[in-house]
Amino acid sequence: MAITPSEGVDSSVIRINSPAHPSFYSVHSHRFIICLLLLLATYFSQANTLGMSTAVVCMVNSTLVQDPHNENVKEPKCAAAHNESTPEFAIPGSFDWSPSEQSWLLSARFYGNCLTVAVSGAAADWLGPDRVLTGGLLLSSALIVLTPPLAHASYYALVGSRVVIGAADSFHVPAINSLVQRWYPAAGEKAVAVSIYSMGFQFAGGFASLFASLICGSTFLGGWPSIFYIFGGTCCAFAVAWAVFGSDEPAKNRWVNEAERSWLERSSIKIKSKARKEEHPTPLSTILRSAPLQSILICHFSSWFATTMMQTFLPLFLRDLGLSIDLIGWLTLTPFIAQIGGKAVSGPLIEYCVRKERISMTNATKLAQTISSVGCSVLLALLAFIPSCSNPQIACPFLIVYGLLFTGSTNGAYTAMFLISPKNMGTISTLTAIAKIAGSLACSAVVNAITAIDVPYKWALVFAVTSIVLCGACIHFLIFGAGDSLLFIFMPKSSSGD
């Protein structure tokens, strides 16, 4: 078995540069509609998780449960300001879960991810991404709606439901990745599609938590239960909409017009059914030995290391600066909102440059990844040392620029994932999902270890480790990364000896 750049080129992989192909941005383009639907699918998958993170604050009676973090402010310059200015909020929730029980509840979804992540990519390939995505969303939405009665019935029943939701959610990303592979044949158009649909992560991070916090204290449908009724109900409605307008591939979709269908049939990557997979299987050992894939996995690890740090631990850093709860909430949203704007510009820009042949797709992905990793590392250094208790608001512009630069990782290694080996998209999606989980776990372990040490400037250490991880992954991708399938081909075993 060999991996060579000069043999075995899949003739179905076609780079589209012809101006005659149907416009992506058109009222007649069902590809654009599919992309928006994938954005919503990503949003609902993330929003269901973030909804619980916000709702648990309202579910627990804070007068009965003490937050241990209030006693752990170690920064010398901020301890006094924190103790004097941070108000205490008494939330009369329904439950008296301890901090440990709250932590287990919020992490239960992760353990559910671990149960199914190894088979999620294969399921998308064998059962079809359309069925996998629809089934996963319907199961998740049903359990989200049942969250309030489960919470009142038993804490352990609620934790079990979150585990099942996590197991179902593991199938969403591989299914979405497979759909992107089937619907968007041109390399540049893939970059646009990835930039658009992945905005769902930022919309969820930026608005789902805010929306949940706004309705958390209301009296509508009992207050906090309305979060789950609304989130679960809208997710179920979306799953029905996807079943109507979505499909595994353009050939099966009745909403695609004839001109678009004809172009897609001529230029799309022809992903065959189970029979083709059995005819030309790619051994996992061959995939794992591939340096370009290894670089993508390392970049996914580093990206989710940084993402977990921002999503989970940024509020603690801002709290240690002595900021109010309201200001912490808005500042936490800032980098995710900035990422939405960055993706709206970077994806089309790369597509234009590649289509005009001003840069190769491989060089485009490497340039985007470098700007993201190096730029974010610099911003983390500034964020660690410049904001203080006397000028905490100065963190806002740093977070905005950080969010804009972080979008480069989407157009870098994340886009390359769709291009290096189309027929192995399911397996690659599973491996990148494992890298994502590993990055999140590693970030949590590093932050917990550093904050447990009684030393000043602990957040500077956290940001320094994050910068090292980002830059190390960037160097590996610059050397070994690839953004073109012609540079990275898995060759099946020769049948001459059979």
JSON list of C-alpha atoms in Angstrom, two decimals, residues 15-233:
[
{"chain": "A", "resi": 15, "resn": "ARG", "atom": "CA", "xyz": [-11.97, 21.98, -9.11]},
{"chain": "A", "resi": 16, "resn": "ILE", "atom": "CA", "xyz": [-14.64, 24.29, -10.45]},
{"chain": "A", "resi": 17, "resn": "ASN", "atom": "CA", "xyz": [-13.42, 27.55, -11.98]},
{"chain": "A", "resi": 18, "resn": "SER", "atom": "CA", "xyz": [-15.98, 27.93, -14.73]},
{"chain": "A", "resi": 19, "resn": "PRO", "atom": "CA", "xyz": [-18.08, 31.11, -14.48]},
{"chain": "A", "resi": 20, "resn": "ALA", "atom": "CA", "xyz": [-20.99, 29.21, -16.02]},
{"chain": "A", "resi": 21, "resn": "HIS", "atom": "CA", "xyz": [-21.85, 27.24, -12.92]},
{"chain": "A", "resi": 22, "resn": "PRO", "atom": "CA", "xyz": [-24.98, 28.35, -10.99]},
{"chain": "A", "resi": 23, "resn": "SER", "atom": "CA", "xyz": [-24.35, 31.12, -8.49]},
{"chain": "A", "resi": 24, "resn": "PHE", "atom": "CA", "xyz": [-24.10, 30.10, -4.85]},
{"chain": "A", "resi": 25, "resn": "TYR", "atom": "CA", "xyz": [-25.65, 33.39, -3.70]},
{"chain": "A", "resi": 26, "resn": "SER", "atom": "CA", "xyz": [-28.96, 33.25, -5.50]},
{"chain": "A", "resi": 27, "resn": "VAL", "atom": "CA", "xyz": [-32.65, 32.88, -4.65]},
{"chain": "A", "resi": 28, "resn": "HIS", "atom": "CA", "xyz": [-32.60, 29.88, -6.98]},
{"chain": "A", "resi": 29, "resn": "SER", "atom": "CA", "xyz": [-29.61, 28.24, -5.26]},
{"chain": "A", "resi": 30, "resn": "HIS", "atom": "CA", "xyz": [-30.69, 25.36, -3.07]},
{"chain": "A", "resi": 31, "resn": "ARG", "atom": "CA", "xyz": [-27.04, 24.93, -2.07]},
{"chain": "A", "resi": 32, "resn": "PHE", "atom": "CA", "xyz": [-27.30, 28.23, -0.21]},
{"chain": "A", "resi": 33, "resn": "ILE", "atom": "CA", "xyz": [-30.52, 27.11, 1.49]},
{"chain": "A", "resi": 34, "resn": "ILE", "atom": "CA", "xyz": [-28.86, 23.85, 2.54]},
{"chain": "A", "resi": 35, "resn": "CYS", "atom": "CA", "xyz": [-25.97, 25.86, 3.98]},
{"chain": "A", "resi": 36, "resn": "LEU", "atom": "CA", "xyz": [-28.35, 27.97, 6.07]},
{"chain": "A", "resi": 37, "resn": "LEU", "atom": "CA", "xyz": [-30.11, 24.83, 7.28]},
{"chain": "A", "resi": 38, "resn": "LEU", "atom": "CA", "xyz": [-26.75, 23.36, 8.33]},
{"chain": "A", "resi": 39, "resn": "LEU", "atom": "CA", "xyz": [-26.05, 26.60, 10.21]},
{"chain": "A", "resi": 40, "resn": "LEU", "atom": "CA", "xyz": [-29.31, 26.13, 12.12]},
{"chain": "A", "resi": 41, "resn": "ALA", "atom": "CA", "xyz": [-28.49, 22.46, 12.78]},
{"chain": "A", "resi": 42, "resn": "THR", "atom": "CA", "xyz": [-25.16, 23.50, 14.30]},
{"chain": "A", "resi": 43, "resn": "TYR", "atom": "CA", "xyz": [-26.88, 26.21, 16.33]},
{"chain": "A", "resi": 44, "resn": "PHE", "atom": "CA", "xyz": [-29.48, 23.89, 17.85]},
{"chain": "A", "resi": 45, "resn": "SER", "atom": "CA", "xyz": [-26.89, 21.23, 18.65]},
{"chain": "A", "resi": 46, "resn": "GLN", "atom": "CA", "xyz": [-24.86, 23.78, 20.65]},
{"chain": "A", "resi": 47, "resn": "ALA", "atom": "CA", "xyz": [-27.80, 25.78, 22.04]},
{"chain": "A", "resi": 48, "resn": "ASN", "atom": "CA", "xyz": [-29.24, 22.73, 23.78]},
{"chain": "A", "resi": 49, "resn": "THR", "atom": "CA", "xyz": [-26.02, 22.43, 25.76]},
{"chain": "A", "resi": 50, "resn": "LEU", "atom": "CA", "xyz": [-25.59, 26.12, 26.53]},
{"chain": "A", "resi": 51, "resn": "GLY", "atom": "CA", "xyz": [-29.22, 26.33, 27.59]},
{"chain": "A", "resi": 52, "resn": "MET", "atom": "CA", "xyz": [-28.55, 23.92, 30.45]},
{"chain": "A", "resi": 53, "resn": "SER", "atom": "CA", "xyz": [-25.40, 25.83, 31.44]},
{"chain": "A", "resi": 54, "resn": "THR", "atom": "CA", "xyz": [-27.49, 28.97, 31.93]},
{"chain": "A", "resi": 55, "resn": "ALA", "atom": "CA", "xyz": [-30.63, 27.30, 33.26]},
{"chain": "A", "resi": 56, "resn": "VAL", "atom": "CA", "xyz": [-28.81, 25.50, 36.08]},
{"chain": "A", "resi": 57, "resn": "VAL", "atom": "CA", "xyz": [-28.06, 28.91, 37.61]},
{"chain": "A", "resi": 58, "resn": "CYS", "atom": "CA", "xyz": [-31.81, 29.50, 37.95]},
{"chain": "A", "resi": 59, "resn": "MET", "atom": "CA", "xyz": [-32.62, 25.90, 38.89]},
{"chain": "A", "resi": 60, "resn": "VAL", "atom": "CA", "xyz": [-30.39, 25.87, 41.99]},
{"chain": "A", "resi": 61, "resn": "ASN", "atom": "CA", "xyz": [-31.26, 27.81, 45.13]},
{"chain": "A", "resi": 62, "resn": "SER", "atom": "CA", "xyz": [-28.13, 29.90, 45.66]},
{"chain": "A", "resi": 63, "resn": "THR", "atom": "CA", "xyz": [-29.09, 30.68, 49.26]},
{"chain": "A", "resi": 64, "resn": "LEU", "atom": "CA", "xyz": [-28.61, 27.01, 50.12]},
{"chain": "A", "resi": 65, "resn": "VAL", "atom": "CA", "xyz": [-25.49, 26.29, 48.02]},
{"chain": "A", "resi": 66, "resn": "GLN", "atom": "CA", "xyz": [-22.23, 28.20, 48.44]},
{"chain": "A", "resi": 67, "resn": "ASP", "atom": "CA", "xyz": [-20.03, 28.85, 45.42]},
{"chain": "A", "resi": 68, "resn": "PRO", "atom": "CA", "xyz": [-16.49, 27.84, 46.39]},
{"chain": "A", "resi": 69, "resn": "HIS", "atom": "CA", "xyz": [-15.01, 30.06, 43.67]},
{"chain": "A", "resi": 70, "resn": "ASN", "atom": "CA", "xyz": [-15.85, 33.17, 45.71]},
{"chain": "A", "resi": 71, "resn": "GLU", "atom": "CA", "xyz": [-13.03, 32.23, 48.11]},
{"chain": "A", "resi": 72, "resn": "ASN", "atom": "CA", "xyz": [-10.42, 31.49, 45.50]},
{"chain": "A", "resi": 73, "resn": "VAL", "atom": "CA", "xyz": [-9.39, 34.86, 44.12]},
{"chain": "A", "resi": 74, "resn": "LYS", "atom": "CA", "xyz": [-5.61, 34.62, 44.17]},
{"chain": "A", "resi": 75, "resn": "GLU", "atom": "CA", "xyz": [-4.49, 37.54, 42.01]},
{"chain": "A", "resi": 76, "resn": "PRO", "atom": "CA", "xyz": [-2.94, 40.09, 44.44]},
{"chain": "A", "resi": 77, "resn": "LYS", "atom": "CA", "xyz": [-3.97, 43.10, 42.36]},
{"chain": "A", "resi": 78, "resn": "CYS", "atom": "CA", "xyz": [-7.61, 41.98, 42.08]},
{"chain": "A", "resi": 79, "resn": "ALA", "atom": "CA", "xyz": [-8.43, 40.27, 45.37]},
{"chain": "A", "resi": 80, "resn": "ALA", "atom": "CA", "xyz": [-9.36, 43.43, 47.22]},
{"chain": "A", "resi": 81, "resn": "ALA", "atom": "CA", "xyz": [-11.45, 44.84, 44.38]},
{"chain": "A", "resi": 82, "resn": "HIS", "atom": "CA", "xyz": [-13.24, 41.54, 43.95]},
{"chain": "A", "resi": 83, "resn": "ASN", "atom": "CA", "xyz": [-14.13, 41.22, 47.63]},
{"chain": "A", "resi": 84, "resn": "GLU", "atom": "CA", "xyz": [-15.35, 44.82, 47.86]},
{"chain": "A", "resi": 85, "resn": "SER", "atom": "CA", "xyz": [-17.24, 45.31, 44.60]},
{"chain": "A", "resi": 86, "resn": "THR", "atom": "CA", "xyz": [-18.69, 42.00, 43.50]},
{"chain": "A", "resi": 87, "resn": "PRO", "atom": "CA", "xyz": [-22.32, 41.73, 44.61]},
{"chain": "A", "resi": 88, "resn": "GLU", "atom": "CA", "xyz": [-23.98, 38.56, 45.85]},
{"chain": "A", "resi": 89, "resn": "PHE", "atom": "CA", "xyz": [-27.09, 37.40, 44.02]},
{"chain": "A", "resi": 90, "resn": "ALA", "atom": "CA", "xyz": [-29.62, 35.25, 45.81]},
{"chain": "A", "resi": 91, "resn": "ILE", "atom": "CA", "xyz": [-31.48, 33.04, 43.31]},
{"chain": "A", "resi": 92, "resn": "PRO", "atom": "CA", "xyz": [-34.43, 31.15, 44.82]},
{"chain": "A", "resi": 93, "resn": "GLY", "atom": "CA", "xyz": [-34.24, 28.05, 42.61]},
{"chain": "A", "resi": 94, "resn": "SER", "atom": "CA", "xyz": [-36.08, 24.79, 43.08]},
{"chain": "A", "resi": 95, "resn": "PHE", "atom": "CA", "xyz": [-33.12, 22.49, 43.81]},
{"chain": "A", "resi": 96, "resn": "ASP", "atom": "CA", "xyz": [-30.33, 22.28, 46.37]},
{"chain": "A", "resi": 97, "resn": "TRP", "atom": "CA", "xyz": [-27.76, 20.49, 44.22]},
{"chain": "A", "resi": 98, "resn": "SER", "atom": "CA", "xyz": [-24.22, 20.83, 45.50]},
{"chain": "A", "resi": 99, "resn": "PRO", "atom": "CA", "xyz": [-21.49, 22.37, 43.29]},
{"chain": "A", "resi": 100, "resn": "SER", "atom": "CA", "xyz": [-20.22, 18.83, 42.65]},
{"chain": "A", "resi": 101, "resn": "GLU", "atom": "CA", "xyz": [-23.67, 17.68, 41.51]},
{"chain": "A", "resi": 102, "resn": "GLN", "atom": "CA", "xyz": [-23.99, 20.72, 39.26]},
{"chain": "A", "resi": 103, "resn": "SER", "atom": "CA", "xyz": [-20.61, 19.93, 37.73]},
{"chain": "A", "resi": 104, "resn": "TRP", "atom": "CA", "xyz": [-21.62, 16.32, 37.03]},
{"chain": "A", "resi": 105, "resn": "LEU", "atom": "CA", "xyz": [-24.86, 17.51, 35.46]},
{"chain": "A", "resi": 106, "resn": "LEU", "atom": "CA", "xyz": [-23.10, 19.92, 33.11]},
{"chain": "A", "resi": 107, "resn": "SER", "atom": "CA", "xyz": [-20.41, 17.40, 32.18]},
{"chain": "A", "resi": 108, "resn": "ALA", "atom": "CA", "xyz": [-22.82, 14.48, 31.62]},
{"chain": "A", "resi": 109, "resn": "ARG", "atom": "CA", "xyz": [-23.24, 15.42, 27.96]},
{"chain": "A", "resi": 110, "resn": "PHE", "atom": "CA", "xyz": [-19.49, 15.05, 27.44]},
{"chain": "A", "resi": 111, "resn": "TYR", "atom": "CA", "xyz": [-19.55, 11.49, 28.75]},
{"chain": "A", "resi": 112, "resn": "GLY", "atom": "CA", "xyz": [-22.39, 10.77, 26.35]},
{"chain": "A", "resi": 113, "resn": "ASN", "atom": "CA", "xyz": [-20.19, 12.11, 23.53]},
{"chain": "A", "resi": 114, "resn": "CYS", "atom": "CA", "xyz": [-17.49, 9.63, 24.49]},
{"chain": "A", "resi": 115, "resn": "LEU", "atom": "CA", "xyz": [-19.91, 6.70, 24.20]},
{"chain": "A", "resi": 116, "resn": "THR", "atom": "CA", "xyz": [-20.73, 7.24, 20.51]},
{"chain": "A", "resi": 117, "resn": "VAL", "atom": "CA", "xyz": [-17.98, 9.40, 19.02]},
{"chain": "A", "resi": 118, "resn": "ALA", "atom": "CA", "xyz": [-16.07, 6.36, 17.73]},
{"chain": "A", "resi": 119, "resn": "VAL", "atom": "CA", "xyz": [-19.00, 5.18, 15.59]},
{"chain": "A", "resi": 120, "resn": "SER", "atom": "CA", "xyz": [-20.61, 8.50, 14.64]},
{"chain": "A", "resi": 121, "resn": "GLY", "atom": "CA", "xyz": [-18.68, 9.00, 11.42]},
{"chain": "A", "resi": 122, "resn": "ALA", "atom": "CA", "xyz": [-19.26, 5.45, 10.23]},
{"chain": "A", "resi": 123, "resn": "ALA", "atom": "CA", "xyz": [-22.98, 5.80, 10.99]},
{"chain": "A", "resi": 124, "resn": "ALA", "atom": "CA", "xyz": [-23.18, 8.91, 8.81]},
{"chain": "A", "resi": 125, "resn": "ASP", "atom": "CA", "xyz": [-21.51, 7.02, 5.96]},
{"chain": "A", "resi": 126, "resn": "TRP", "atom": "CA", "xyz": [-23.55, 3.83, 6.21]},
{"chain": "A", "resi": 127, "resn": "LEU", "atom": "CA", "xyz": [-26.99, 5.10, 7.22]},
{"chain": "A", "resi": 128, "resn": "GLY", "atom": "CA", "xyz": [-26.78, 8.40, 5.38]},
{"chain": "A", "resi": 129, "resn": "PRO", "atom": "CA", "xyz": [-26.17, 11.82, 6.96]},
{"chain": "A", "resi": 130, "resn": "ASP", "atom": "CA", "xyz": [-29.79, 12.89, 6.35]},
{"chain": "A", "resi": 131, "resn": "ARG", "atom": "CA", "xyz": [-31.23, 10.14, 8.58]},
{"chain": "A", "resi": 132, "resn": "VAL", "atom": "CA", "xyz": [-28.49, 10.47, 11.19]},
{"chain": "A", "resi": 133, "resn": "LEU", "atom": "CA", "xyz": [-28.92, 14.24, 11.53]},
{"chain": "A", "resi": 134, "resn": "THR", "atom": "CA", "xyz": [-32.72, 14.10, 11.66]},
{"chain": "A", "resi": 135, "resn": "GLY", "atom": "CA", "xyz": [-32.80, 11.22, 14.15]},
{"chain": "A", "resi": 136, "resn": "GLY", "atom": "CA", "xyz": [-30.21, 12.81, 16.42]},
{"chain": "A", "resi": 137, "resn": "LEU", "atom": "CA", "xyz": [-32.00, 16.16, 16.50]},
{"chain": "A", "resi": 138, "resn": "LEU", "atom": "CA", "xyz": [-35.41, 14.60, 17.19]},
{"chain": "A", "resi": 139, "resn": "LEU", "atom": "CA", "xyz": [-34.03, 12.49, 20.06]},
{"chain": "A", "resi": 140, "resn": "SER", "atom": "CA", "xyz": [-32.20, 15.48, 21.57]},
{"chain": "A", "resi": 141, "resn": "SER", "atom": "CA", "xyz": [-35.19, 17.81, 21.27]},
{"chain": "A", "resi": 142, "resn": "ALA", "atom": "CA", "xyz": [-37.54, 15.26, 22.90]},
{"chain": "A", "resi": 143, "resn": "LEU", "atom": "CA", "xyz": [-35.23, 14.87, 25.90]},
{"chain": "A", "resi": 144, "resn": "ILE", "atom": "CA", "xyz": [-34.75, 18.64, 26.16]},
{"chain": "A", "resi": 145, "resn": "VAL", "atom": "CA", "xyz": [-38.53, 19.13, 26.40]},
{"chain": "A", "resi": 146, "resn": "LEU", "atom": "CA", "xyz": [-38.68, 16.41, 29.09]},
{"chain": "A", "resi": 147, "resn": "THR", "atom": "CA", "xyz": [-35.94, 18.04, 31.18]},
{"chain": "A", "resi": 148, "resn": "PRO", "atom": "CA", "xyz": [-38.25, 19.87, 33.67]},
{"chain": "A", "resi": 149, "resn": "PRO", "atom": "CA", "xyz": [-40.31, 16.78, 34.67]},
{"chain": "A", "resi": 150, "resn": "LEU", "atom": "CA", "xyz": [-37.14, 14.66, 34.81]},
{"chain": "A", "resi": 151, "resn": "ALA", "atom": "CA", "xyz": [-35.46, 17.23, 37.08]},
{"chain": "A", "resi": 152, "resn": "HIS", "atom": "CA", "xyz": [-38.39, 17.13, 39.52]},
{"chain": "A", "resi": 153, "resn": "ALA", "atom": "CA", "xyz": [-38.58, 13.34, 39.35]},
{"chain": "A", "resi": 154, "resn": "SER", "atom": "CA", "xyz": [-34.93, 12.49, 40.02]},
{"chain": "A", "resi": 155, "resn": "TYR", "atom": "CA", "xyz": [-31.50, 14.11, 39.78]},
{"chain": "A", "resi": 156, "resn": "TYR", "atom": "CA", "xyz": [-30.09, 10.86, 38.42]},
{"chain": "A", "resi": 157, "resn": "ALA", "atom": "CA", "xyz": [-32.80, 10.63, 35.76]},
{"chain": "A", "resi": 158, "resn": "LEU", "atom": "CA", "xyz": [-31.84, 14.13, 34.63]},
{"chain": "A", "resi": 159, "resn": "VAL", "atom": "CA", "xyz": [-28.14, 13.24, 34.48]},
{"chain": "A", "resi": 160, "resn": "GLY", "atom": "CA", "xyz": [-29.00, 10.12, 32.49]},
{"chain": "A", "resi": 161, "resn": "SER", "atom": "CA", "xyz": [-30.99, 12.16, 29.99]},
{"chain": "A", "resi": 162, "resn": "ARG", "atom": "CA", "xyz": [-28.02, 14.49, 29.51]},
{"chain": "A", "resi": 163, "resn": "VAL", "atom": "CA", "xyz": [-25.81, 11.49, 28.82]},
{"chain": "A", "resi": 164, "resn": "VAL", "atom": "CA", "xyz": [-28.23, 10.32, 26.13]},
{"chain": "A", "resi": 165, "resn": "ILE", "atom": "CA", "xyz": [-28.38, 13.84, 24.65]},
{"chain": "A", "resi": 166, "resn": "GLY", "atom": "CA", "xyz": [-24.59, 13.85, 24.47]},
{"chain": "A", "resi": 167, "resn": "ALA", "atom": "CA", "xyz": [-24.60, 10.45, 22.78]},
{"chain": "A", "resi": 168, "resn": "ALA", "atom": "CA", "xyz": [-27.06, 11.76, 20.17]},
{"chain": "A", "resi": 169, "resn": "ASP", "atom": "CA", "xyz": [-25.15, 15.00, 19.66]},
{"chain": "A", "resi": 170, "resn": "SER", "atom": "CA", "xyz": [-21.99, 13.10, 18.68]},
{"chain": "A", "resi": 171, "resn": "PHE", "atom": "CA", "xyz": [-23.68, 12.19, 15.41]},
{"chain": "A", "resi": 172, "resn": "HIS", "atom": "CA", "xyz": [-24.50, 15.76, 14.40]},
{"chain": "A", "resi": 173, "resn": "VAL", "atom": "CA", "xyz": [-21.08, 17.06, 13.34]},
{"chain": "A", "resi": 174, "resn": "PRO", "atom": "CA", "xyz": [-20.06, 13.98, 11.27]},
{"chain": "A", "resi": 175, "resn": "ALA", "atom": "CA", "xyz": [-23.45, 14.10, 9.54]},
{"chain": "A", "resi": 176, "resn": "ILE", "atom": "CA", "xyz": [-23.06, 17.81, 8.78]},
{"chain": "A", "resi": 177, "resn": "ASN", "atom": "CA", "xyz": [-19.51, 17.28, 7.52]},
{"chain": "A", "resi": 178, "resn": "SER", "atom": "CA", "xyz": [-20.68, 14.50, 5.22]},
{"chain": "A", "resi": 179, "resn": "LEU", "atom": "CA", "xyz": [-23.46, 16.73, 3.85]},
{"chain": "A", "resi": 180, "resn": "VAL", "atom": "CA", "xyz": [-20.97, 19.52, 3.13]},
{"chain": "A", "resi": 181, "resn": "GLN", "atom": "CA", "xyz": [-18.81, 17.01, 1.27]},
{"chain": "A", "resi": 182, "resn": "ARG", "atom": "CA", "xyz": [-21.74, 15.90, -0.90]},
{"chain": "A", "resi": 183, "resn": "TRP", "atom": "CA", "xyz": [-23.33, 19.26, -1.64]},
{"chain": "A", "resi": 184, "resn": "TYR", "atom": "CA", "xyz": [-20.32, 21.49, -2.34]},
{"chain": "A", "resi": 185, "resn": "PRO", "atom": "CA", "xyz": [-17.95, 20.11, -5.00]},
{"chain": "A", "resi": 186, "resn": "ALA", "atom": "CA", "xyz": [-15.64, 23.09, -5.54]},
{"chain": "A", "resi": 187, "resn": "ALA", "atom": "CA", "xyz": [-12.83, 23.63, -3.03]},
{"chain": "A", "resi": 188, "resn": "GLY", "atom": "CA", "xyz": [-13.48, 27.36, -2.81]},
{"chain": "A", "resi": 189, "resn": "GLU", "atom": "CA", "xyz": [-17.21, 26.82, -2.34]},
{"chain": "A", "resi": 190, "resn": "LYS", "atom": "CA", "xyz": [-16.47, 24.42, 0.51]},
{"chain": "A", "resi": 191, "resn": "ALA", "atom": "CA", "xyz": [-14.60, 27.22, 2.27]},
{"chain": "A", "resi": 192, "resn": "VAL", "atom": "CA", "xyz": [-17.65, 29.46, 1.96]},
{"chain": "A", "resi": 193, "resn": "ALA", "atom": "CA", "xyz": [-20.02, 26.72, 3.14]},
{"chain": "A", "resi": 194, "resn": "VAL", "atom": "CA", "xyz": [-17.84, 25.91, 6.16]},
{"chain": "A", "resi": 195, "resn": "SER", "atom": "CA", "xyz": [-17.58, 29.60, 7.09]},
{"chain": "A", "resi": 196, "resn": "ILE", "atom": "CA", "xyz": [-21.35, 30.02, 6.93]},
{"chain": "A", "resi": 197, "resn": "TYR", "atom": "CA", "xyz": [-22.59, 26.86, 8.64]},
{"chain": "A", "resi": 198, "resn": "SER", "atom": "CA", "xyz": [-19.97, 26.98, 11.41]},
{"chain": "A", "resi": 199, "resn": "MET", "atom": "CA", "xyz": [-21.36, 30.38, 12.41]},
{"chain": "A", "resi": 200, "resn": "GLY", "atom": "CA", "xyz": [-23.92, 28.27, 14.25]},
{"chain": "A", "resi": 201, "resn": "PHE", "atom": "CA", "xyz": [-21.31, 27.71, 16.96]},
{"chain": "A", "resi": 202, "resn": "GLN", "atom": "CA", "xyz": [-20.91, 31.46, 17.42]},
{"chain": "A", "resi": 203, "resn": "PHE", "atom": "CA", "xyz": [-24.64, 32.20, 17.24]},
{"chain": "A", "resi": 204, "resn": "ALA", "atom": "CA", "xyz": [-25.21, 29.62, 19.95]},
{"chain": "A", "resi": 205, "resn": "GLY", "atom": "CA", "xyz": [-22.33, 30.90, 22.07]},
{"chain": "A", "resi": 206, "resn": "GLY", "atom": "CA", "xyz": [-23.37, 34.50, 21.58]},
{"chain": "A", "resi": 207, "resn": "PHE", "atom": "CA", "xyz": [-27.15, 34.41, 21.74]},
{"chain": "A", "resi": 208, "resn": "ALA", "atom": "CA", "xyz": [-28.44, 31.12, 23.19]},
{"chain": "A", "resi": 209, "resn": "SER", "atom": "CA", "xyz": [-26.99, 31.87, 26.62]},
{"chain": "A", "resi": 210, "resn": "LEU", "atom": "CA", "xyz": [-28.19, 35.45, 26.47]},
{"chain": "A", "resi": 211, "resn": "PHE", "atom": "CA", "xyz": [-31.70, 34.38, 25.48]},
{"chain": "A", "resi": 212, "resn": "ALA", "atom": "CA", "xyz": [-31.77, 31.73, 28.21]},
{"chain": "A", "resi": 213, "resn": "SER", "atom": "CA", "xyz": [-30.67, 34.27, 30.82]},
{"chain": "A", "resi": 214, "resn": "LEU", "atom": "CA", "xyz": [-33.40, 36.70, 29.76]},
{"chain": "A", "resi": 215, "resn": "ILE", "atom": "CA", "xyz": [-36.22, 34.18, 30.15]},
{"chain": "A", "resi": 216, "resn": "CYS", "atom": "CA", "xyz": [-34.67, 32.44, 33.14]},
{"chain": "A", "resi": 217, "resn": "GLY", "atom": "CA", "xyz": [-36.25, 34.75, 35.69]},
{"chain": "A", "resi": 218, "resn": "SER", "atom": "CA", "xyz": [-39.56, 35.19, 33.87]},
{"chain": "A", "resi": 219, "resn": "THR", "atom": "CA", "xyz": [-42.86, 33.66, 34.90]},
{"chain": "A", "resi": 220, "resn": "PHE", "atom": "CA", "xyz": [-43.63, 32.31, 31.43]},
{"chain": "A", "resi": 221, "resn": "LEU", "atom": "CA", "xyz": [-44.33, 28.58, 31.67]},
{"chain": "A", "resi": 222, "resn": "GLY", "atom": "CA", "xyz": [-42.88, 28.50, 35.16]},
{"chain": "A", "resi": 223, "resn": "GLY", "atom": "CA", "xyz": [-39.65, 30.42, 34.55]},
{"chain": "A", "resi": 224, "resn": "TRP", "atom": "CA", "xyz": [-36.61, 28.22, 33.93]},
{"chain": "A", "resi": 225, "resn": "PRO", "atom": "CA", "xyz": [-38.66, 25.30, 32.45]},
{"chain": "A", "resi": 226, "resn": "SER", "atom": "CA", "xyz": [-39.57, 27.58, 29.55]},
{"chain": "A", "resi": 227, "resn": "ILE", "atom": "CA", "xyz": [-35.91, 27.48, 28.44]},
{"chain": "A", "resi": 228, "resn": "PHE", "atom": "CA", "xyz": [-36.20, 23.77, 27.72]},
{"chain": "A", "resi": 229, "resn": "TYR", "atom": "CA", "xyz": [-39.70, 23.96, 26.25]},
{"chain": "A", "resi": 230, "resn": "ILE", "atom": "CA", "xyz": [-38.66, 26.69, 23.82]},
{"chain": "A", "resi": 231, "resn": "PHE", "atom": "CA", "xyz": [-35.25, 25.25, 22.94]},
{"chain": "A", "resi": 232, "resn": "GLY", "atom": "CA", "xyz": [-36.56, 21.71, 22.55]},
{"chain": "A", "resi": 233, "resn": "GLY", "atom": "CA", "xyz": [-39.68, 22.77, 20.64]}
]
